[in-house]
Each structure stands twice: as C-alpha cells, then as structure tokens.
PDB file of C-alpha atoms in Angstrom:
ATOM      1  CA  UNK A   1       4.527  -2.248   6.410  1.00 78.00           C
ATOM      2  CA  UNK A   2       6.368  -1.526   3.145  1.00 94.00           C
ATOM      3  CA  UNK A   3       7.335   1.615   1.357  1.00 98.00           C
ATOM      4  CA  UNK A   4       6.335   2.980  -1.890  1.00 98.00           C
ATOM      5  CA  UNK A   5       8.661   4.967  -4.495  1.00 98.00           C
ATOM      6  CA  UNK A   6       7.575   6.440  -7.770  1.00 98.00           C
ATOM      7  CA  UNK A   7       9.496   8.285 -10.553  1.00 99.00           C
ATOM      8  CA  UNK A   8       7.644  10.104 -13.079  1.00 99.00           C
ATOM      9  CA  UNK A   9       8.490  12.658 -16.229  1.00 98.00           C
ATOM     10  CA  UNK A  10       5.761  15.038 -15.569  1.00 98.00           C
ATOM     11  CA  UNK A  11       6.712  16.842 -18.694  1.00 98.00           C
ATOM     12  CA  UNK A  12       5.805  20.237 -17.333  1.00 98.00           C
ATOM     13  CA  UNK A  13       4.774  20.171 -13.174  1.00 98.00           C
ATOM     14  CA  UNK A  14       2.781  23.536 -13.588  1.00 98.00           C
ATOM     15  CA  UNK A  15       0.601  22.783 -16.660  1.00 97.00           C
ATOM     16  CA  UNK A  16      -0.015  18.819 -15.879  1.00 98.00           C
ATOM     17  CA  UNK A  17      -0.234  19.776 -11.761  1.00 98.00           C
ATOM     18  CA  UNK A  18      -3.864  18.600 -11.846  1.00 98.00           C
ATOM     19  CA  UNK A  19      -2.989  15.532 -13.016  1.00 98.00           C
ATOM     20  CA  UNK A  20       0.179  14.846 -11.317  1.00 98.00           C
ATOM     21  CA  UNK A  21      -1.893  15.644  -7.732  1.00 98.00           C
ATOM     22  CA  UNK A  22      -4.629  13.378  -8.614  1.00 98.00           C
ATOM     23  CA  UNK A  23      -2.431  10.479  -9.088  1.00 98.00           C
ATOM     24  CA  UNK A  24      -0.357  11.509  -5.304  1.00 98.00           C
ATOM     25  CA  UNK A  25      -3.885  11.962  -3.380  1.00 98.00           C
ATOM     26  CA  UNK A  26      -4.871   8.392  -4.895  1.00 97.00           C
ATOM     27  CA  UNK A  27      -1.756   6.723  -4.594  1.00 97.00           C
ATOM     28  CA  UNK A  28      -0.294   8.088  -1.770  1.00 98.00           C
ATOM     29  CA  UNK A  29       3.346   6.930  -2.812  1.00 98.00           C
ATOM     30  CA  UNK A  30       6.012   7.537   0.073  1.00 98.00           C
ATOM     31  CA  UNK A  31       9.065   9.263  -2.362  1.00 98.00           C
ATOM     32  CA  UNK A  32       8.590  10.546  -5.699  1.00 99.00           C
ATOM     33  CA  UNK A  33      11.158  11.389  -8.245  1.00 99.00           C
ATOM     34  CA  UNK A  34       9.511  14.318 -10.882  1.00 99.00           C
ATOM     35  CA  UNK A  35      12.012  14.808 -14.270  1.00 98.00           C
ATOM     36  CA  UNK A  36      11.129  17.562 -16.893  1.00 98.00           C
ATOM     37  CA  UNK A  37       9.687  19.938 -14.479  1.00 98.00           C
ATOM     38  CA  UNK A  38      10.131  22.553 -17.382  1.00 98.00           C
ATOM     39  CA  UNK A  39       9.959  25.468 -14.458  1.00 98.00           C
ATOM     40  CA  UNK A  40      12.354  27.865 -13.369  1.00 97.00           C
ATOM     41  CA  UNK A  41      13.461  27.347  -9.525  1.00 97.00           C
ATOM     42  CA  UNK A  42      11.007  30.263  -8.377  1.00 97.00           C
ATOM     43  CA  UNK A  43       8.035  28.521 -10.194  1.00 98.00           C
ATOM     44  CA  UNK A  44       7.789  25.143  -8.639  1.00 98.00           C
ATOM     45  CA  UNK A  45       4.747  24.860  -6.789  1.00 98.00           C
ATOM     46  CA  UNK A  46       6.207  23.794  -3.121  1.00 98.00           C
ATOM     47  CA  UNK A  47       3.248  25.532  -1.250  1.00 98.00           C
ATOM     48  CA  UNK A  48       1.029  23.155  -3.506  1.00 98.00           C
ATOM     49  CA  UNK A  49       3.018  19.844  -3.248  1.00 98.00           C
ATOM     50  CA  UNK A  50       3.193  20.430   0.966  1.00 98.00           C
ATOM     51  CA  UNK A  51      -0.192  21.267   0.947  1.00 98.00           C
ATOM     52  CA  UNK A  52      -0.902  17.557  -0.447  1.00 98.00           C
ATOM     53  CA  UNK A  53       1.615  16.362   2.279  1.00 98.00           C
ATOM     54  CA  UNK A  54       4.945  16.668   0.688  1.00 98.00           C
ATOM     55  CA  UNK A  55       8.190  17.845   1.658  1.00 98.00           C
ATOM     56  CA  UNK A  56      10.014  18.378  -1.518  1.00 98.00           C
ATOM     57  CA  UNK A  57      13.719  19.759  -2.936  1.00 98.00           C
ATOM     58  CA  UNK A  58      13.957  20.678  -6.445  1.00 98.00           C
ATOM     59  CA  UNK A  59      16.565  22.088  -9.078  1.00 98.00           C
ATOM     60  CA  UNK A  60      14.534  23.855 -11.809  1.00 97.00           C
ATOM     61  CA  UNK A  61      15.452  25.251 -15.449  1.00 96.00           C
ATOM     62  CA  UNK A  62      13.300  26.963 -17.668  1.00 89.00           C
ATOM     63  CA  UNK A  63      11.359  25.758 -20.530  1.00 86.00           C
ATOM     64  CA  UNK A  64      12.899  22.362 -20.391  1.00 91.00           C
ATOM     65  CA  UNK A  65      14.679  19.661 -17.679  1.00 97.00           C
ATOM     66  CA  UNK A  66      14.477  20.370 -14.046  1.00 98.00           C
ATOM     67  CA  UNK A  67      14.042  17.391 -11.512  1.00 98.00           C
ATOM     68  CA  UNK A  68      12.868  17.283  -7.982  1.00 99.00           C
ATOM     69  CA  UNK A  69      12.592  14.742  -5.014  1.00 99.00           C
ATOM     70  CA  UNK A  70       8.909  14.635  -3.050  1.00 99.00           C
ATOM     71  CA  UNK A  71       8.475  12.579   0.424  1.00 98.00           C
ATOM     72  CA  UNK A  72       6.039  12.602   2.998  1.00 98.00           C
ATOM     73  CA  UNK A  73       9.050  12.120   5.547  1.00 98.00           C
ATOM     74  CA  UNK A  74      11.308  15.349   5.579  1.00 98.00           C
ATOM     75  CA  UNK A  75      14.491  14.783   3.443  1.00 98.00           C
ATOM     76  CA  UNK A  76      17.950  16.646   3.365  1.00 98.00           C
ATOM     77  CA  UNK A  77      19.484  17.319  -0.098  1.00 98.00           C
ATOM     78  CA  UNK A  78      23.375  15.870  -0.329  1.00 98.00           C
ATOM     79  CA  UNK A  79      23.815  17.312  -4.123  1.00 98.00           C
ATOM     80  CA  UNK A  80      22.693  18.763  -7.349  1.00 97.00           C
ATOM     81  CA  UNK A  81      24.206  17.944 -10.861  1.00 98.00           C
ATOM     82  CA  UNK A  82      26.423  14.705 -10.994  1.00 98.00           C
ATOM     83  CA  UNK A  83      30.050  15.795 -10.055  1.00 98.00           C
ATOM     84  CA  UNK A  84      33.066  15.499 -12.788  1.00 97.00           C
ATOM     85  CA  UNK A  85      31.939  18.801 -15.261  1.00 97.00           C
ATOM     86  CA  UNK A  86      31.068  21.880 -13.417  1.00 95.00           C
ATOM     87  CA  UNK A  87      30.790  23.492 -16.493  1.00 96.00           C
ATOM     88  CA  UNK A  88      27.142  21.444 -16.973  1.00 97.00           C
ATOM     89  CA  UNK A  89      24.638  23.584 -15.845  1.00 95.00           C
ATOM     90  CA  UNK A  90      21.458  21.776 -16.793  1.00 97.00           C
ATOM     91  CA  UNK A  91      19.200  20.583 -14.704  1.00 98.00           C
ATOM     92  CA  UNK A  92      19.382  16.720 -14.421  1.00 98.00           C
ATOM     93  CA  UNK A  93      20.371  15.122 -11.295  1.00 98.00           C
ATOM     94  CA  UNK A  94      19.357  15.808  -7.954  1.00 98.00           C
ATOM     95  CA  UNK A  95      20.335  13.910  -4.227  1.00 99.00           C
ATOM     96  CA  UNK A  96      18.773  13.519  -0.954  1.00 98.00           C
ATOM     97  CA  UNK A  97      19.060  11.596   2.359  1.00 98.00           C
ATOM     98  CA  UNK A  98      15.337   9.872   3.518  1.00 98.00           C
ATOM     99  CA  UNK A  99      16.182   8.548   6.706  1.00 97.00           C
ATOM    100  CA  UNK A 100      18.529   6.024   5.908  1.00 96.00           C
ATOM    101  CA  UNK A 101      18.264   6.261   2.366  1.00 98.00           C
ATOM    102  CA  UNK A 102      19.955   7.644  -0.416  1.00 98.00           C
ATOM    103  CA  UNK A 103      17.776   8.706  -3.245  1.00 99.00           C
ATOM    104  CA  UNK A 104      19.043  10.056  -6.809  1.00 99.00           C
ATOM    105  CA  UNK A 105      16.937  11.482  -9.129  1.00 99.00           C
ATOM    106  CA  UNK A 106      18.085  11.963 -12.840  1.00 99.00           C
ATOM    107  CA  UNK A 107      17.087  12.632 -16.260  1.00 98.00           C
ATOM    108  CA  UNK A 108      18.898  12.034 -18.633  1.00 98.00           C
ATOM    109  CA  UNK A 109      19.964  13.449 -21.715  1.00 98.00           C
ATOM    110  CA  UNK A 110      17.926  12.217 -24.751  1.00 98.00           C
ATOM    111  CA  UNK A 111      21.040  12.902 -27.155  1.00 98.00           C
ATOM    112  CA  UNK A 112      18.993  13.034 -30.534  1.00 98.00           C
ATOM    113  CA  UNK A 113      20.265  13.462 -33.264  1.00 98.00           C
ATOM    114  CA  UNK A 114      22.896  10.573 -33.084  1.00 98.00           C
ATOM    115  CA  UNK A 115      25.777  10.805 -34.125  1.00 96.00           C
ATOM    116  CA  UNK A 116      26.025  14.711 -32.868  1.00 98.00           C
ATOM    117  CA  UNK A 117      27.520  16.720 -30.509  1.00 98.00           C
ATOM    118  CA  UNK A 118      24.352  15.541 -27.954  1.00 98.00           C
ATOM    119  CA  UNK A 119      25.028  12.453 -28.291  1.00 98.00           C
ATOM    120  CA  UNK A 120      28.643  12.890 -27.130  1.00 98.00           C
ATOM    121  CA  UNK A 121      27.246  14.963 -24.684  1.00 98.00           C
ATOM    122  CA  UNK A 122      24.688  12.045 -23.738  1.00 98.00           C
ATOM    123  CA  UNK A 123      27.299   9.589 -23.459  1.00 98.00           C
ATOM    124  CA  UNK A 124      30.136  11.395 -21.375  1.00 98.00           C
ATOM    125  CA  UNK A 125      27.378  12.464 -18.787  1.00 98.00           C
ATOM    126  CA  UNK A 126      26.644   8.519 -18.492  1.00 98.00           C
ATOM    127  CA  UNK A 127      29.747   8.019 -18.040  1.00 98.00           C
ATOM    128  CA  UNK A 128      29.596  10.630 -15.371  1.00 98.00           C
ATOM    129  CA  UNK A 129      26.818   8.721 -13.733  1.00 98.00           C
ATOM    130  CA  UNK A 130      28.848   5.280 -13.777  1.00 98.00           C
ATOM    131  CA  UNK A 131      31.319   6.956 -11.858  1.00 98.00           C
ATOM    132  CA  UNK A 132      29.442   8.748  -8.855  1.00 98.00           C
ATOM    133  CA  UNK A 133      27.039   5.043  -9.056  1.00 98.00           C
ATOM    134  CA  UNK A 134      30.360   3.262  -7.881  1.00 98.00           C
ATOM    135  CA  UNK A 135      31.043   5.610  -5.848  1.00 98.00           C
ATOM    136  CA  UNK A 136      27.298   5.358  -3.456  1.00 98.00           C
ATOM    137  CA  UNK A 137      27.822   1.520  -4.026  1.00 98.00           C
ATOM    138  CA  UNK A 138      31.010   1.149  -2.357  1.00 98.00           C
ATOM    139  CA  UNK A 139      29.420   3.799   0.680  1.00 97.00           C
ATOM    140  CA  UNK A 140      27.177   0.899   0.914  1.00 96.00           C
ATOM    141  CA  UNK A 141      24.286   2.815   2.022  1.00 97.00           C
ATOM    142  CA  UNK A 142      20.776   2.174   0.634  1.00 98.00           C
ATOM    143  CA  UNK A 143      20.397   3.881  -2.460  1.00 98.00           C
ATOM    144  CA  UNK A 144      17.960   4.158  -5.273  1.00 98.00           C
ATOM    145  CA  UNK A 145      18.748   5.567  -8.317  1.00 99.00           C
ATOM    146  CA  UNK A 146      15.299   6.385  -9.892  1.00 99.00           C
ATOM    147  CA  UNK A 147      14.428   8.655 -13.365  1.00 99.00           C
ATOM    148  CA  UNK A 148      14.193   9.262 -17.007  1.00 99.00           C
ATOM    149  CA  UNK A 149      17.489   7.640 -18.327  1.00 99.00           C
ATOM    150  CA  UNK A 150      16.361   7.678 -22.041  1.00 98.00           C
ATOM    151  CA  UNK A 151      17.336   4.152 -22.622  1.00 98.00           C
ATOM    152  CA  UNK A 152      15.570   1.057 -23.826  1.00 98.00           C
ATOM    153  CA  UNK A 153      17.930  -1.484 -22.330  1.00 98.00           C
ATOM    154  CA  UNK A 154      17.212  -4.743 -24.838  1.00 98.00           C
ATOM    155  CA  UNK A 155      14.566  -4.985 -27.707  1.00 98.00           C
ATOM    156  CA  UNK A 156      11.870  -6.148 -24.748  1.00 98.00           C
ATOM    157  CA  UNK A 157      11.409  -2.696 -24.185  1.00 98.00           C
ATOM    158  CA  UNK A 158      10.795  -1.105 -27.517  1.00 98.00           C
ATOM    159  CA  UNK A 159       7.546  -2.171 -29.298  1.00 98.00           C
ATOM    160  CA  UNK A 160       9.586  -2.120 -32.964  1.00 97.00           C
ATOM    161  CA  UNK A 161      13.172  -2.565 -31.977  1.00 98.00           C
ATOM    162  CA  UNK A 162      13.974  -2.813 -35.822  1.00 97.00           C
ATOM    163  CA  UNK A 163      12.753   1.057 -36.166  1.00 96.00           C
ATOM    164  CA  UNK A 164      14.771   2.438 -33.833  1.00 98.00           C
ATOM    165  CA  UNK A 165      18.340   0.994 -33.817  1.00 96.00           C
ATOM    166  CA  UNK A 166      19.946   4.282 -34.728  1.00 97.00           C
ATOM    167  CA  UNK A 167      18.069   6.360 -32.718  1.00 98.00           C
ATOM    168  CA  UNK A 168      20.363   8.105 -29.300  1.00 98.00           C
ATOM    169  CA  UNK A 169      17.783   5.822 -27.274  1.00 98.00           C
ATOM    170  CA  UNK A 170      18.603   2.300 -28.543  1.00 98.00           C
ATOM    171  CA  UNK A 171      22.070   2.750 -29.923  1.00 98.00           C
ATOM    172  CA  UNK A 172      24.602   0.147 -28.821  1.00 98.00           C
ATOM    173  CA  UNK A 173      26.795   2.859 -27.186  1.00 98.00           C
ATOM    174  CA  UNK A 174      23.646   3.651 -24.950  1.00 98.00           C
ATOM    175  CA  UNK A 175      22.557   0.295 -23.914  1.00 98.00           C
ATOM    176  CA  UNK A 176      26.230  -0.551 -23.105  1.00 98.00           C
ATOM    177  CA  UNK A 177      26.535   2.321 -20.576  1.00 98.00           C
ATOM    178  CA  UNK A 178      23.507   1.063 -18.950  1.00 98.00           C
ATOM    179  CA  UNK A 179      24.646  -2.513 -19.018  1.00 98.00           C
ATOM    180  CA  UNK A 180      28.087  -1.122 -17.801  1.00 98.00           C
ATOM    181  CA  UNK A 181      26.142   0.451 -15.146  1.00 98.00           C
ATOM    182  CA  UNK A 182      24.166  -2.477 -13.975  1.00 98.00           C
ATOM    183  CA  UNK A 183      27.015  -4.450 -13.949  1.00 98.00           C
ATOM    184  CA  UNK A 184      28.282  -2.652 -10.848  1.00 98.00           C
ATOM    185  CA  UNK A 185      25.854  -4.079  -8.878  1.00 98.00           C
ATOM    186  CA  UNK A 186      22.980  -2.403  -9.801  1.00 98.00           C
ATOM    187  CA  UNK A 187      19.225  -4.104  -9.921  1.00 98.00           C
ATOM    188  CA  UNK A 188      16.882  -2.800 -12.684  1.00 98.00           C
ATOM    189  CA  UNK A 189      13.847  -3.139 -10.595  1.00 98.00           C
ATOM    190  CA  UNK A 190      10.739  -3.518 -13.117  1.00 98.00           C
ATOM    191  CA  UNK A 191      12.801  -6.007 -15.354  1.00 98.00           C
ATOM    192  CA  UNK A 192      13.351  -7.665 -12.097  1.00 98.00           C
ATOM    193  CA  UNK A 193      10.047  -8.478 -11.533  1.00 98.00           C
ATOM    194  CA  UNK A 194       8.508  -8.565 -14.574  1.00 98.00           C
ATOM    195  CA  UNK A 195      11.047 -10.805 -16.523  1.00 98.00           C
ATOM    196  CA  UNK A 196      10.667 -11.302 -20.055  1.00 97.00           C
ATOM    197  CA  UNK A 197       7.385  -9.409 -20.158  1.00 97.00           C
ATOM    198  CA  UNK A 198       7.340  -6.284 -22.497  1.00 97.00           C
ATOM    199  CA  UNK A 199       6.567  -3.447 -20.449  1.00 98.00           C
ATOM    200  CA  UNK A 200       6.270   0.395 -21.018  1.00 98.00           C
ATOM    201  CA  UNK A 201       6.796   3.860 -19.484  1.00 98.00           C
ATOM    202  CA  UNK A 202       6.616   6.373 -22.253  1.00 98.00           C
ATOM    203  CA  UNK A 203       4.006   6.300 -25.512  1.00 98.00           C
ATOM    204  CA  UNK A 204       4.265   9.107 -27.784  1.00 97.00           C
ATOM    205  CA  UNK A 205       1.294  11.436 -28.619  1.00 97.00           C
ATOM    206  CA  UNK A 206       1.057  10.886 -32.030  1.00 94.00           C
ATOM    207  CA  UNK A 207      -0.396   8.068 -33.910  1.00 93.00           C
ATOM    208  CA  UNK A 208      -2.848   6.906 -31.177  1.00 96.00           C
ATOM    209  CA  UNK A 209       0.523   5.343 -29.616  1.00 98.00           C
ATOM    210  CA  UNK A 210      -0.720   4.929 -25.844  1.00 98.00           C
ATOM    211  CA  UNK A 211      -3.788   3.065 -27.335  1.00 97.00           C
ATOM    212  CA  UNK A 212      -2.020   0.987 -29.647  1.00 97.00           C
ATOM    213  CA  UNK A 213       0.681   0.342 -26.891  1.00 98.00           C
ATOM    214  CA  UNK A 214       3.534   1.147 -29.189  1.00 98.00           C
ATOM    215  CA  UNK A 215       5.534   2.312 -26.158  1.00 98.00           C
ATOM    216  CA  UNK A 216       9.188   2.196 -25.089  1.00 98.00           C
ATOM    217  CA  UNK A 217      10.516   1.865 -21.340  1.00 98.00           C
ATOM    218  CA  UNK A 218      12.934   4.174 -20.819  1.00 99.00           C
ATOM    219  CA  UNK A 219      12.107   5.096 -16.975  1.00 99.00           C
ATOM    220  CA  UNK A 220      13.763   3.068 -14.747  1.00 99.00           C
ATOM    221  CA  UNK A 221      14.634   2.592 -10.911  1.00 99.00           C
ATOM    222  CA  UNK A 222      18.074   1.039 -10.142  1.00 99.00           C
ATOM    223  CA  UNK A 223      18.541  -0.599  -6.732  1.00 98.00           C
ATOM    224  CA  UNK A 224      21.809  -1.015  -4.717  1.00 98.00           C
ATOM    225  CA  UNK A 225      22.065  -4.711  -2.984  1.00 98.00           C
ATOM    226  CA  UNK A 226      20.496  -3.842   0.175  1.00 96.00           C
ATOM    227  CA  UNK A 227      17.253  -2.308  -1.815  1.00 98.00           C
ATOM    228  CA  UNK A 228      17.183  -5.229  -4.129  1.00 98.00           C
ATOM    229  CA  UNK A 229      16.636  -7.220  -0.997  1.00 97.00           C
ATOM    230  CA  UNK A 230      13.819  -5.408  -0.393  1.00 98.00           C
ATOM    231  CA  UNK A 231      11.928  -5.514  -3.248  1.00 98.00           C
ATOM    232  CA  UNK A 232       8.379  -6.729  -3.116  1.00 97.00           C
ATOM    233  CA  UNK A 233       6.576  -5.407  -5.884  1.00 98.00           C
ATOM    234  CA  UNK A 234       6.773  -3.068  -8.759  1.00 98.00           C
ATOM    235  CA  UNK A 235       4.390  -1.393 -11.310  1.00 98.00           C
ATOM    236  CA  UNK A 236       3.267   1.224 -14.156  1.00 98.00           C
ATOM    237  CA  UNK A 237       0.469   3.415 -13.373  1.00 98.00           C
ATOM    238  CA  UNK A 238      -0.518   3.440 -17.100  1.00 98.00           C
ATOM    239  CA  UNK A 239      -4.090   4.665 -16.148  1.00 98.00           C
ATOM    240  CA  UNK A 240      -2.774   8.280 -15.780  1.00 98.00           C
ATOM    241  CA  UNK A 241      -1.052   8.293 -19.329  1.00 98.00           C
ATOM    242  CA  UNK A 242      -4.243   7.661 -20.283  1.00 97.00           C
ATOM    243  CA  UNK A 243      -6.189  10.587 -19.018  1.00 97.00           C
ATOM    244  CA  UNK A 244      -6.390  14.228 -20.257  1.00 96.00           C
ATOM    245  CA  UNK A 245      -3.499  16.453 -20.480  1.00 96.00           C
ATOM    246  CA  UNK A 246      -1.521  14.153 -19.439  1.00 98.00           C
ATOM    247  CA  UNK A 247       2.166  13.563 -19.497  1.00 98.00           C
ATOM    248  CA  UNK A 248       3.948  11.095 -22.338  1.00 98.00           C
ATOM    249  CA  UNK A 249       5.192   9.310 -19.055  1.00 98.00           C
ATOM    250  CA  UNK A 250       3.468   7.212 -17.053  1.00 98.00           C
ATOM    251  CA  UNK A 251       4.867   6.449 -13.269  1.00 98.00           C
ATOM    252  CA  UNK A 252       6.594   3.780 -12.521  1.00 98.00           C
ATOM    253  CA  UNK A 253       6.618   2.658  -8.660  1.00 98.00           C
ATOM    254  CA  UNK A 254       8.172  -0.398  -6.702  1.00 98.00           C
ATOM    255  CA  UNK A 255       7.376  -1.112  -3.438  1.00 98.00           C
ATOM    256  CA  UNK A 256       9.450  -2.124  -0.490  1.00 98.00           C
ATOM    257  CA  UNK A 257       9.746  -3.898   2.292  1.00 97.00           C
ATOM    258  CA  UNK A 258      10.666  -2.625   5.991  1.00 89.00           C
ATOM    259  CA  UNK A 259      13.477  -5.043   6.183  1.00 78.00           C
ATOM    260  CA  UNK A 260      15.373  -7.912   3.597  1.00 74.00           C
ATOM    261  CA  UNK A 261      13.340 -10.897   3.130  1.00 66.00           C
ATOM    262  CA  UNK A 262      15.291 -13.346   5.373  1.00 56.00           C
ATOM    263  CA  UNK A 263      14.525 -16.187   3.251  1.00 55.00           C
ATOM    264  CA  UNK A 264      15.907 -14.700   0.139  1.00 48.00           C
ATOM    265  CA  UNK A 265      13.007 -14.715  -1.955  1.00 48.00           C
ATOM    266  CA  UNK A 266      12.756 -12.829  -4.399  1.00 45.00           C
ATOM    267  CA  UNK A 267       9.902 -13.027  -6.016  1.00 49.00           C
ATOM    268  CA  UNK A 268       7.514  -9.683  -6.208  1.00 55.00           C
ATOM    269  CA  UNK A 269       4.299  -8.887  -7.416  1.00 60.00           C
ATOM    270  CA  UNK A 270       3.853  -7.612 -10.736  1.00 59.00           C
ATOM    271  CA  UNK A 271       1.053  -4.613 -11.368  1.00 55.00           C
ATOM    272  CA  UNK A 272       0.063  -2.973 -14.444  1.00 46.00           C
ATOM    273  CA  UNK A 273      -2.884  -0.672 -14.091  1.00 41.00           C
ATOM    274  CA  UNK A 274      -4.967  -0.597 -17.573  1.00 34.00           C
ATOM    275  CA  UNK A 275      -7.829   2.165 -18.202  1.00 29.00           C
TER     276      UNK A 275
END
C-alpha cells in the first residue's frame, strides 16, 4: 500500500472545476493541496469536492490567492496564515492533521516587480516560513510542506535561466531562502528523484510555451526526515496542462510508502505523463 499527495495551482477552482475533477476521479490522489483558488470562503465548492469523495478545509480570498487542503480521510485544521504578522491577511498558508500527518499548504508570494515593496514583502513572509518550518521539524512529526512557492531553486528548473535572473522568481535572495530552508532538514521531493533532469510545473500561456516546454518548476513538495524515508515515487501530471481551460499549473504528486524503507533505499520511480 502507499499513499498519494498532489499539490496543484488551480488558478481559479470554480472556472477550471471541470478540469480539476477530471484529473481527482482519474487519479484518485489521497491529499491534495489547491493554491490560487481565486474564491471567496462562501464560494468554494465543498458540496462538489465531497461529492467526488473529499473532505476538504479551505481559506478563500477573492479574485486572487486562497488555498485549501482535500483528503479522502477526514482531516482537522491546526492553522491558517503562517504565524509572526497578524497584520497579513492574504490568503496563503493553510494546516491540517491527516492521521498522523502534518500537512502545510502554501502559496507563495510571487513578489514581481523586484526590487519593490512585494518583493520585500515576498522575502520577509519566507522568512516567516523558515521559522514556523523549524519549528514542525523539531515537533518531529511527519510533515509535508507542499505548494506554489514561486521559486526556481537552480537554473535546472528554468528553461532560459539567462532571461530571468532579475526576475522575484530566480533572484539570488529567493533561491537562498529556499536553500536556507532546505538546509533545515528539508527534502525537495521531485529533485530528489529526478536528479539532474530538467523538470517543469508551470508553462505560461503565451507563446505556445506548454508545447515548446519552455516551463519553470516552481511547485514543490518539501519532506521532513521521516517522509523522505518514505518516498517511493514522484511525478508531473503534465497531461492536464495540456487540455482545455486548463490551469498554467500542472500537479505535481509523490507517492509514499506505508512505512520507511528498512533498507534505506532511496531510490523512487520517476513519472512524467506527456499528451
């Protein structure tokens, strides 16, 4: 038996729903992370998602950010918004308990136009993420830390590195608060398993971008020791980005295992669905 958890930018749950409940009936994934729900609180479609066998918790804003946690196994929330600024209102991180596990759910800011008041804002809510991260590490419960972070970590995930190295995605100060992050302890699952492979999670719509695979992975799911144990495979469901009214996302999934794999390998299988 293993379990399955996905985290995808929907980029609007009410106008992509068709899509986004194709992809669950088919896939069946166990816990799903949604960012950009772009849907007041009222407006997220609950009755819908439990109809398709989903509990779900959600935190919703309108016309933009909003995040919610889906799992076929009831979940409790623990928190909304990362602690340390209770003056942040938007809609961007979101907790729960599944079973043992803790799941976190987060998009991040994108922080464009850089250098700019978002971009401030972008990097002192990172470093507001660093700090509750250490804190569910040294808990040492199971935790995954799935979602949108808006970063592309090294130049293997950025089709033109060159073109965007002063853009709030790929600056330096960025990709050092994810390395900062990682460097508590954190796995970043799909460059886990796929290595030096480029891989992507996002293709604009313009310029025939998804077809060209000019993409850039900025979704990620970060796993605490005990997950990273547990890792047995990992993937990009690229054959949704590629359908109709459709989000700029694609989800990314890992799968797990019940328990550790005693002998320590840790070698998992690498999928990448193409249409």
């Amino acid at each position: 038996m293993s379990l399955r958890i996905a985290s995808y930018n929907v980029n609007g749950i009410n106008s992509r729903f068709d899509v986004l409940s194709e992809w669950l009936l088919d896939e069946r994934p166990d816990i799903v992370c949604l960012q950009e729900l772009k849907a007041p609180q009222e407006k997220f479609p609950r009755k819908d998602l439990a109809a398709l066998g989903y509990h779900s918790i959600w935190q919703g804003q309108s016309q933009w950010n909003g995040v919610a946690i889906l799992s076929r196994e009831p979940l409790e929330e623990r928190r909304r918004g990362l602690p340390g600024d209770p003056k942040d209102l938007h809609s961007r991180y979101i907790e729960a308990s599944v079973g043992d596990m803790v799941i976190g759910c987060l998009y991040a800011p994108n922080g464009n136009p850089a250098p700019g008041p978002k971009f401030e804002y972008k990097l002192k809510w990172f470093a507001r993420l660093q700090k509750h991260a250490r804190a569910l590490l040294k808990s040492e419960a199971p935790v995954i830390l799935a979602g949108d972070y808006n970063v592309m970590p090294t130049d293997l995930d950025v089709y033109a590195p060159e073109r965007w190295r002063d853009d709030a995605l790929f600056r330096p100060e960025v990709r050092d608060a994810y390395a900062t992050l990682l460097d508590q302890g954190w796995t970043d699952a799909l460059r886990s398993v796929f290595g030096d492979e480029r891989v992507y999670t996002f293709w604009k719509y313009w310029r025939r971008s998804f077809e060209r695979n000019s993409g850039l992975r900025i979704d990620h799911l970060l796993l605490s020791p005990s997950m990273a144990g547990r890792l047995k495979g990992a993937g990009v469901s690229t054959d949704i980005r590629a359908k109709e009214r459709t989000s700029d996302h694609a989800p990314v999934w890992i799968e797990l295992r019940d328990v550790p794999d005693p002998k320590g390998d840790s070698r998992a299988r690498r999928v990448k669905r193409l249409s």
